[in-house]
Amino acid sequence: MKLLATVLISVVISNALSIVAPAGAAAAESRNQITILYDAFGTDPSLTKDWGFSALVEIAGKRILFDAGDDADIFAANVKTKGVDLKTLDFVVLSHRHSDHMAGLNYVLSVNPTVKIYAPKEGFGIYGSSLPSSFYRKDEALPPEMRYYGGAPPQVMKFGAAWHGANFELIDKTTEIAPGLTLIAVVSEVPGTRELKELSLAVNTSEGLVLVVGCSHPGIEKIVEVAATINPRIRLIAGGFHLVVAPDDVIAKVATALKETFKVESIAPGHCTGEPTFAALKKAFGDSYLYAGLGVTLSLGANPGSGMRRGEGPALQPDDLTTYRRLARREDPFGILHAQRLRTKGPQL
Ligand SMILES: [Zn+2]
Ligand SMILES: [Zn+2]
């Protein structure tokens, strides 16, 4: 009788455990895929397109939110429609300080307030920072009321983050944050975003490196150059290449470098890559160009993108193009396009 009771209790407990365990948790562990949660092109009518980027990266047993879109409400709606559980994320990566990659973080924190967030370490940035108080010059002859902290500063001066209490871990230089998972930190030297530090996620798999990029402001080639030092075999690059206003010769150079120099196997461009670059990459990569519009899940099985829409058809559908063009007009936060337009107009002004 006692034995029967024990068996019954253990059955009850094991049933309860299987209910308590989050549905699909075991399946999620073995999943290797990237799902695009935020972008300005895509064919799924149940999702809202907007300028910005976010992707759920499920790889190497980890669930990573890479960037968080441009608008918390749209981000929340897309996340819910795709059935993504933000409570079970391993961590979040914010690629850089532009709002079209971060604004959905408020929603992430409302669901998962303690989640670890990796972000670039920048002096006085919105992710918070700190400096030894020895950084500023002192004048001991001044009366205390004219001196910072009355002349007795703390050893380390802390500067707050825009998201109070968020669990930020700031990354200064390229760092392996978990076995095989590296955050590549590159600083932009490009006019308009000079000194902006950007993180890209590199995952080393047995079939080569999977690289997820946000905007590639420092230059996609510079990021891939660092990635190639981790593993020269680059299996897939997904994300924004920031060539949305680039002229044809620059686009052609990048496409050749990715295909010929770095021998990138597959490419899944999105966000600020730009329409002419979508076309050029599709031409260069053919069947290895993976359509990565909003809502698409790129499978990273033995063959990246297997079962997904490979090179067939246009890089963008016609209605994709219309929305993408409308939303892309916003991608001139530093007035570069505007300045170019003024320059070409020249004497008329
Ligand atoms: Zn950006
Ligand atoms: Zn962007």
Short mmCIF file of C-alpha atoms and ligand atoms in Angstrom, two decimals:
data_model
loop_
_atom_site.label_atom_id
_atom_site.label_comp_id
_atom_site.label_asym_id
_atom_site.label_seq_id
_atom_site.Cartn_x
_atom_site.Cartn_y
_atom_site.Cartn_z
CA MET A 1 0.00 0.00 0.00
CA LYS A 2 2.82 2.32 0.97
CA LEU A 3 4.62 1.45 -2.27
CA LEU A 4 1.48 2.17 -4.31
CA ALA A 5 1.12 5.54 -2.60
CA THR A 6 4.76 6.37 -3.38
CA VAL A 7 4.27 5.40 -7.05
CA LEU A 8 1.07 7.45 -7.22
CA ILE A 9 2.76 10.47 -5.64
CA SER A 10 5.72 10.25 -8.00
CA VAL A 11 3.35 10.00 -11.01
CA VAL A 12 1.48 13.07 -9.77
CA ILE A 13 4.76 14.95 -9.25
CA SER A 14 6.14 14.03 -12.66
CA ASN A 15 2.88 15.09 -14.32
CA ALA A 16 2.96 18.35 -12.43
CA LEU A 17 6.59 18.89 -13.51
CA SER A 18 5.78 18.31 -17.14
CA ILE A 19 3.08 20.97 -16.86
CA VAL A 20 5.33 23.39 -15.00
CA ALA A 21 8.15 23.03 -17.56
CA PRO A 22 7.61 25.71 -20.21
CA ALA A 23 6.00 24.24 -23.29
CA GLY A 24 8.51 23.72 -26.07
CA ALA A 25 11.50 24.32 -23.79
CA ALA A 26 13.15 21.06 -24.80
CA ALA A 27 12.43 21.71 -28.48
CA ALA A 28 13.78 25.26 -28.17
CA GLU A 29 17.09 23.90 -26.95
CA SER A 30 17.65 21.92 -30.10
CA ARG A 31 16.36 24.67 -32.40
CA ASN A 32 18.87 26.52 -34.50
CA GLN A 33 17.18 29.39 -36.23
CA ILE A 34 16.89 33.14 -36.61
CA THR A 35 13.44 34.78 -36.66
CA ILE A 36 13.10 38.37 -37.89
CA LEU A 37 10.82 40.25 -35.47
CA TYR A 38 11.22 43.79 -36.76
CA ASP A 39 11.90 45.16 -40.22
CA ALA A 40 10.44 47.39 -42.90
CA PHE A 41 9.83 44.64 -45.49
CA GLY A 42 8.14 41.29 -45.33
CA THR A 43 5.13 39.41 -46.59
CA ASP A 44 3.31 38.34 -43.41
CA PRO A 45 0.15 40.50 -43.13
CA SER A 46 -0.28 39.63 -39.44
CA LEU A 47 2.90 41.56 -38.56
CA THR A 48 3.50 45.32 -38.61
CA LYS A 49 6.35 46.61 -40.73
CA ASP A 50 8.39 49.51 -39.44
CA TRP A 51 11.92 50.87 -39.85
CA GLY A 52 14.23 49.15 -37.36
CA PHE A 53 15.62 45.74 -36.54
CA SER A 54 15.15 42.88 -34.13
CA ALA A 55 15.75 39.16 -34.41
CA LEU A 56 15.34 36.18 -32.12
CA VAL A 57 18.47 34.09 -32.46
CA GLU A 58 18.07 30.51 -31.23
CA ILE A 59 21.40 28.79 -31.52
CA ALA A 60 23.83 26.64 -29.52
CA GLY A 61 21.11 26.02 -26.90
CA LYS A 62 20.66 29.76 -26.31
CA ARG A 63 17.71 32.08 -26.97
CA ILE A 64 19.04 35.55 -27.71
CA LEU A 65 17.11 38.69 -28.56
CA PHE A 66 19.29 40.70 -30.90
CA ASP A 67 18.04 44.32 -30.90
CA ALA A 68 14.52 45.40 -30.02
CA GLY A 69 13.03 47.42 -32.88
CA ASP A 70 11.95 51.02 -33.18
CA ASP A 71 8.60 51.24 -31.40
CA ALA A 72 7.71 49.35 -28.22
CA ASP A 73 4.04 48.85 -29.21
CA ILE A 74 4.82 47.49 -32.68
CA PHE A 75 7.61 45.34 -31.23
CA ALA A 76 5.26 43.94 -28.56
CA ALA A 77 2.58 43.16 -31.16
CA ASN A 78 5.03 41.38 -33.48
CA VAL A 79 6.54 39.41 -30.59
CA LYS A 80 3.06 38.27 -29.47
CA THR A 81 1.95 37.38 -32.99
CA LYS A 82 5.05 35.24 -33.46
CA GLY A 83 4.46 33.62 -30.05
CA VAL A 84 7.94 34.52 -28.80
CA ASP A 85 8.39 34.05 -25.05
CA LEU A 86 10.67 36.84 -23.82
CA LYS A 87 10.64 35.46 -20.26
CA THR A 88 12.88 32.56 -21.24
CA LEU A 89 15.55 34.59 -23.07
CA ASP A 90 19.13 33.84 -22.11
CA PHE A 91 20.15 37.41 -22.87
CA VAL A 92 19.59 40.46 -25.02
CA VAL A 93 22.15 42.14 -27.27
CA LEU A 94 21.71 45.80 -28.20
CA SER A 95 23.92 46.37 -31.21
CA HIS A 96 24.20 50.14 -30.90
CA ARG A 97 22.65 53.25 -29.47
CA HIS A 98 20.24 54.10 -32.31
CA SER A 99 16.59 54.10 -31.31
CA ASP A 100 15.44 51.95 -34.23
CA HIS A 101 17.28 49.08 -32.51
CA MET A 102 16.39 49.77 -28.88
CA ALA A 103 12.98 51.34 -28.41
CA GLY A 104 11.31 47.97 -27.78
CA LEU A 105 13.56 47.38 -24.77
CA ASN A 106 10.92 48.95 -22.50
CA TYR A 107 8.57 46.16 -23.50
CA VAL A 108 11.25 43.49 -23.00
CA LEU A 109 11.89 44.83 -19.49
CA SER A 110 8.17 44.91 -18.67
CA VAL A 111 8.08 41.16 -19.37
CA ASN A 112 11.55 40.22 -18.13
CA PRO A 113 12.97 42.97 -15.86
CA THR A 114 16.15 41.13 -14.87
CA VAL A 115 17.29 39.81 -18.25
CA LYS A 116 21.00 40.35 -18.96
CA ILE A 117 21.50 42.99 -21.66
CA TYR A 118 24.81 43.25 -23.48
CA ALA A 119 25.41 46.70 -24.95
CA PRO A 120 28.43 48.62 -26.21
CA LYS A 121 30.48 50.44 -23.58
CA GLU A 122 30.54 54.10 -24.46
CA GLY A 123 31.61 57.10 -22.38
CA PHE A 124 28.51 58.90 -21.00
CA GLY A 125 26.26 56.70 -23.12
CA ILE A 126 22.62 55.85 -22.47
CA TYR A 127 23.57 52.38 -21.22
CA GLY A 128 25.37 54.01 -18.28
CA SER A 129 29.09 54.17 -17.63
CA SER A 130 31.68 54.95 -14.99
CA LEU A 131 35.00 56.73 -14.80
CA PRO A 132 37.69 57.02 -12.11
CA SER A 133 37.34 60.48 -10.58
CA SER A 134 41.05 61.02 -11.28
CA PHE A 135 39.99 61.85 -14.86
CA TYR A 136 39.36 65.52 -14.13
CA ARG A 137 41.94 68.15 -13.15
CA LYS A 138 41.78 69.33 -9.54
CA ASP A 139 42.50 72.75 -8.08
CA GLU A 140 43.11 72.34 -4.38
CA ALA A 141 43.45 76.12 -3.88
CA LEU A 142 39.71 76.60 -4.54
CA PRO A 143 37.27 76.77 -1.61
CA PRO A 144 35.28 73.51 -1.20
CA GLU A 145 32.02 75.06 -2.42
CA MET A 146 33.64 75.72 -5.80
CA ARG A 147 34.99 72.19 -6.10
CA TYR A 148 33.23 69.15 -7.48
CA TYR A 149 31.90 66.99 -4.64
CA GLY A 150 33.26 69.62 -2.21
CA GLY A 151 36.76 68.44 -3.12
CA ALA A 152 36.15 64.81 -2.07
CA PRO A 153 34.91 62.94 -5.15
CA PRO A 154 34.06 59.22 -5.03
CA GLN A 155 36.84 57.02 -6.41
CA VAL A 156 34.62 55.93 -9.27
CA MET A 157 32.03 58.28 -10.77
CA LYS A 158 28.95 56.42 -12.03
CA PHE A 159 26.70 57.72 -14.80
CA GLY A 160 23.20 56.33 -15.06
CA ALA A 161 21.53 54.31 -17.83
CA ALA A 162 18.38 55.50 -19.59
CA TRP A 163 16.68 52.28 -18.35
CA HIS A 164 16.79 52.42 -14.56
CA GLY A 165 17.64 49.13 -12.87
CA ALA A 166 18.18 47.23 -16.14
CA ASN A 167 20.82 44.50 -15.94
CA PHE A 168 23.36 45.90 -18.42
CA GLU A 169 26.73 44.34 -19.09
CA LEU A 170 28.78 46.74 -21.16
CA ILE A 171 31.18 45.38 -23.74
CA ASP A 172 34.27 47.39 -24.55
CA LYS A 173 36.16 45.07 -26.86
CA THR A 174 35.45 41.85 -28.77
CA THR A 175 34.54 39.30 -26.09
CA GLU A 176 33.54 35.63 -26.02
CA ILE A 177 30.53 35.78 -23.66
CA ALA A 178 29.76 32.04 -23.74
CA PRO A 179 31.55 29.10 -25.39
CA GLY A 180 31.43 29.75 -29.14
CA LEU A 181 29.41 32.98 -28.75
CA THR A 182 31.36 36.17 -29.35
CA LEU A 183 30.29 39.80 -29.34
CA ILE A 184 32.38 41.64 -31.90
CA ALA A 185 32.94 45.28 -30.90
CA VAL A 186 33.94 47.66 -33.69
CA VAL A 187 34.00 51.46 -33.59
CA SER A 188 32.73 53.44 -36.56
CA GLU A 189 35.07 55.85 -38.30
CA VAL A 190 32.42 56.76 -40.85
CA PRO A 191 31.36 60.45 -40.97
CA GLY A 192 27.97 60.81 -39.30
CA THR A 193 28.53 57.91 -36.88
CA ARG A 194 32.16 58.51 -35.95
CA GLU A 195 32.99 56.99 -32.51
CA LEU A 196 29.77 54.95 -32.43
CA LYS A 197 30.56 51.50 -31.07
CA GLU A 198 28.58 48.60 -32.50
CA LEU A 199 28.26 45.01 -31.34
CA SER A 200 27.68 42.09 -33.71
CA LEU A 201 26.97 38.52 -32.64
CA ALA A 202 29.22 35.76 -33.97
CA VAL A 203 28.33 32.14 -33.26
CA ASN A 204 30.92 29.54 -34.12
CA THR A 205 29.21 26.36 -35.30
CA SER A 206 30.70 23.15 -36.66
CA GLU A 207 29.70 24.34 -40.15
CA GLY A 208 31.25 27.78 -39.83
CA LEU A 209 30.46 31.13 -38.30
CA VAL A 210 26.96 32.60 -38.12
CA LEU A 211 27.17 36.39 -37.93
CA VAL A 212 24.24 38.62 -36.93
CA VAL A 213 24.71 42.35 -37.48
CA GLY A 214 22.48 45.28 -36.52
CA CYS A 215 23.35 48.25 -38.73
CA SER A 216 27.06 47.69 -39.56
CA HIS A 217 27.81 51.41 -39.15
CA PRO A 218 31.57 50.76 -38.87
CA GLY A 219 31.33 48.94 -42.25
CA ILE A 220 30.24 45.35 -42.86
CA GLU A 221 33.70 44.51 -44.23
CA LYS A 222 35.38 45.67 -41.00
CA ILE A 223 33.02 43.51 -38.95
CA VAL A 224 33.51 40.47 -41.18
CA GLU A 225 37.28 40.97 -41.01
CA VAL A 226 37.11 40.52 -37.22
CA ALA A 227 34.63 37.64 -37.57
CA ALA A 228 37.07 35.85 -39.92
CA THR A 229 39.71 35.87 -37.18
CA ILE A 230 37.35 33.74 -35.06
CA ASN A 231 36.64 31.35 -37.93
CA PRO A 232 37.54 32.12 -41.55
CA ARG A 233 34.62 29.98 -42.70
CA ILE A 234 31.63 32.35 -42.62
CA ARG A 235 28.48 30.32 -43.02
CA LEU A 236 25.84 33.06 -42.85
CA ILE A 237 25.53 36.81 -42.32
CA ALA A 238 22.10 38.19 -41.35
CA GLY A 239 21.03 41.75 -40.56
CA GLY A 240 21.59 45.32 -41.73
CA PHE A 241 24.63 46.32 -43.79
CA HIS A 242 23.95 50.08 -43.77
CA LEU A 243 24.29 50.65 -47.50
CA VAL A 244 20.88 52.27 -47.79
CA VAL A 245 22.34 55.45 -49.33
CA ALA A 246 25.54 53.94 -50.79
CA PRO A 247 26.38 54.49 -54.48
CA ASP A 248 26.61 51.53 -56.88
CA ASP A 249 30.42 51.31 -56.88
CA VAL A 250 30.55 51.02 -53.08
CA ILE A 251 27.79 48.39 -53.12
CA ALA A 252 29.61 46.39 -55.83
CA LYS A 253 32.83 46.50 -53.80
CA VAL A 254 31.10 45.19 -50.69
CA ALA A 255 29.28 42.44 -52.60
CA THR A 256 32.58 41.30 -54.16
CA ALA A 257 34.41 41.42 -50.83
CA LEU A 258 31.74 39.29 -49.12
CA LYS A 259 31.51 36.79 -51.95
CA GLU A 260 35.09 36.61 -53.24
CA THR A 261 37.39 37.78 -50.45
CA PHE A 262 35.58 36.42 -47.40
CA LYS A 263 33.82 33.60 -49.30
CA VAL A 264 30.66 34.07 -47.24
CA GLU A 265 28.48 31.03 -47.91
CA SER A 266 24.98 32.46 -47.39
CA ILE A 267 23.60 35.93 -46.92
CA ALA A 268 20.33 37.09 -45.35
CA PRO A 269 20.38 40.90 -45.59
CA GLY A 270 17.71 43.08 -44.02
CA HIS A 271 17.01 46.47 -42.46
CA CYS A 272 19.38 49.25 -43.65
CA THR A 273 21.10 47.09 -46.30
CA GLY A 274 19.18 49.07 -48.94
CA GLU A 275 17.26 48.16 -52.08
CA PRO A 276 20.09 48.37 -54.64
CA THR A 277 22.24 46.30 -52.24
CA PHE A 278 19.51 43.66 -51.92
CA ALA A 279 19.60 43.44 -55.74
CA ALA A 280 23.42 43.34 -55.95
CA LEU A 281 23.72 40.68 -53.23
CA LYS A 282 21.00 38.58 -54.79
CA LYS A 283 22.88 38.69 -58.08
CA ALA A 284 26.19 37.84 -56.39
CA PHE A 285 24.88 35.09 -54.11
CA GLY A 286 22.11 33.52 -56.23
CA ASP A 287 20.64 30.56 -54.38
CA SER A 288 22.67 31.45 -51.31
CA TYR A 289 20.72 34.69 -50.90
CA LEU A 290 18.13 34.07 -48.21
CA TYR A 291 15.06 36.28 -48.10
CA ALA A 292 14.92 37.66 -44.55
CA GLY A 293 11.81 39.86 -44.42
CA LEU A 294 9.80 40.51 -41.25
CA GLY A 295 8.47 37.26 -39.80
CA VAL A 296 10.83 34.96 -41.70
CA THR A 297 12.53 32.16 -39.78
CA LEU A 298 15.93 31.23 -41.18
CA SER A 299 16.65 27.64 -40.32
CA LEU A 300 20.24 26.96 -39.29
CA GLY A 301 20.12 23.22 -39.64
CA ALA A 302 22.94 21.39 -41.36
CA ASN A 303 22.23 23.61 -44.35
CA PRO A 304 21.50 27.23 -43.41
CA GLY A 305 18.23 28.34 -44.83
CA SER A 306 17.26 24.83 -45.93
CA GLY A 307 13.55 24.75 -46.52
CA MET A 308 13.50 28.55 -46.61
CA ARG A 309 12.98 30.80 -49.58
CA ARG A 310 16.34 30.79 -51.26
CA GLY A 311 17.39 32.86 -54.28
CA GLU A 312 14.19 32.38 -56.29
CA GLY A 313 11.99 35.36 -57.11
CA PRO A 314 12.82 39.02 -56.52
CA ALA A 315 14.89 40.15 -53.54
CA LEU A 316 11.81 42.09 -52.45
CA GLN A 317 8.15 41.62 -53.35
CA PRO A 318 6.48 44.66 -55.02
CA ASP A 319 4.43 45.59 -51.93
CA ASP A 320 7.57 45.04 -49.83
CA LEU A 321 9.31 47.62 -51.97
CA THR A 322 6.61 50.26 -51.50
CA THR A 323 6.69 50.01 -47.70
CA TYR A 324 10.46 49.67 -47.53
CA ARG A 325 10.89 52.85 -49.60
CA ARG A 326 8.45 54.81 -47.45
CA LEU A 327 10.09 53.70 -44.21
CA ALA A 328 13.64 54.03 -45.55
CA ARG A 329 13.15 57.77 -45.97
CA ARG A 330 13.63 57.91 -42.20
CA GLU A 331 17.11 56.45 -42.47
CA ASP A 332 18.87 59.78 -42.65
CA PRO A 333 19.28 60.59 -38.99
CA PHE A 334 22.39 62.64 -39.55
CA GLY A 335 21.25 64.52 -42.61
CA ILE A 336 23.75 62.80 -44.93
CA LEU A 337 21.22 62.33 -47.72
CA HIS A 338 19.95 65.83 -47.22
CA ALA A 339 23.50 67.22 -47.45
CA GLN A 340 24.15 65.17 -50.61
CA ARG A 341 20.99 66.52 -52.16
CA LEU A 342 22.05 70.06 -51.34
CA ARG A 343 25.49 69.43 -52.87
CA THR A 344 24.05 68.06 -56.14
CA LYS A 345 21.67 70.99 -56.40
CA GLY A 346 24.66 73.33 -56.01
CA PRO A 347 24.16 76.67 -57.78
CA GLN A 348 20.39 76.53 -57.51
CA LEU A 349 20.72 77.41 -53.82
ZN ZN B 1 21.93 52.60 -36.65
ZN ZN B 2 19.29 50.82 -37.97
#
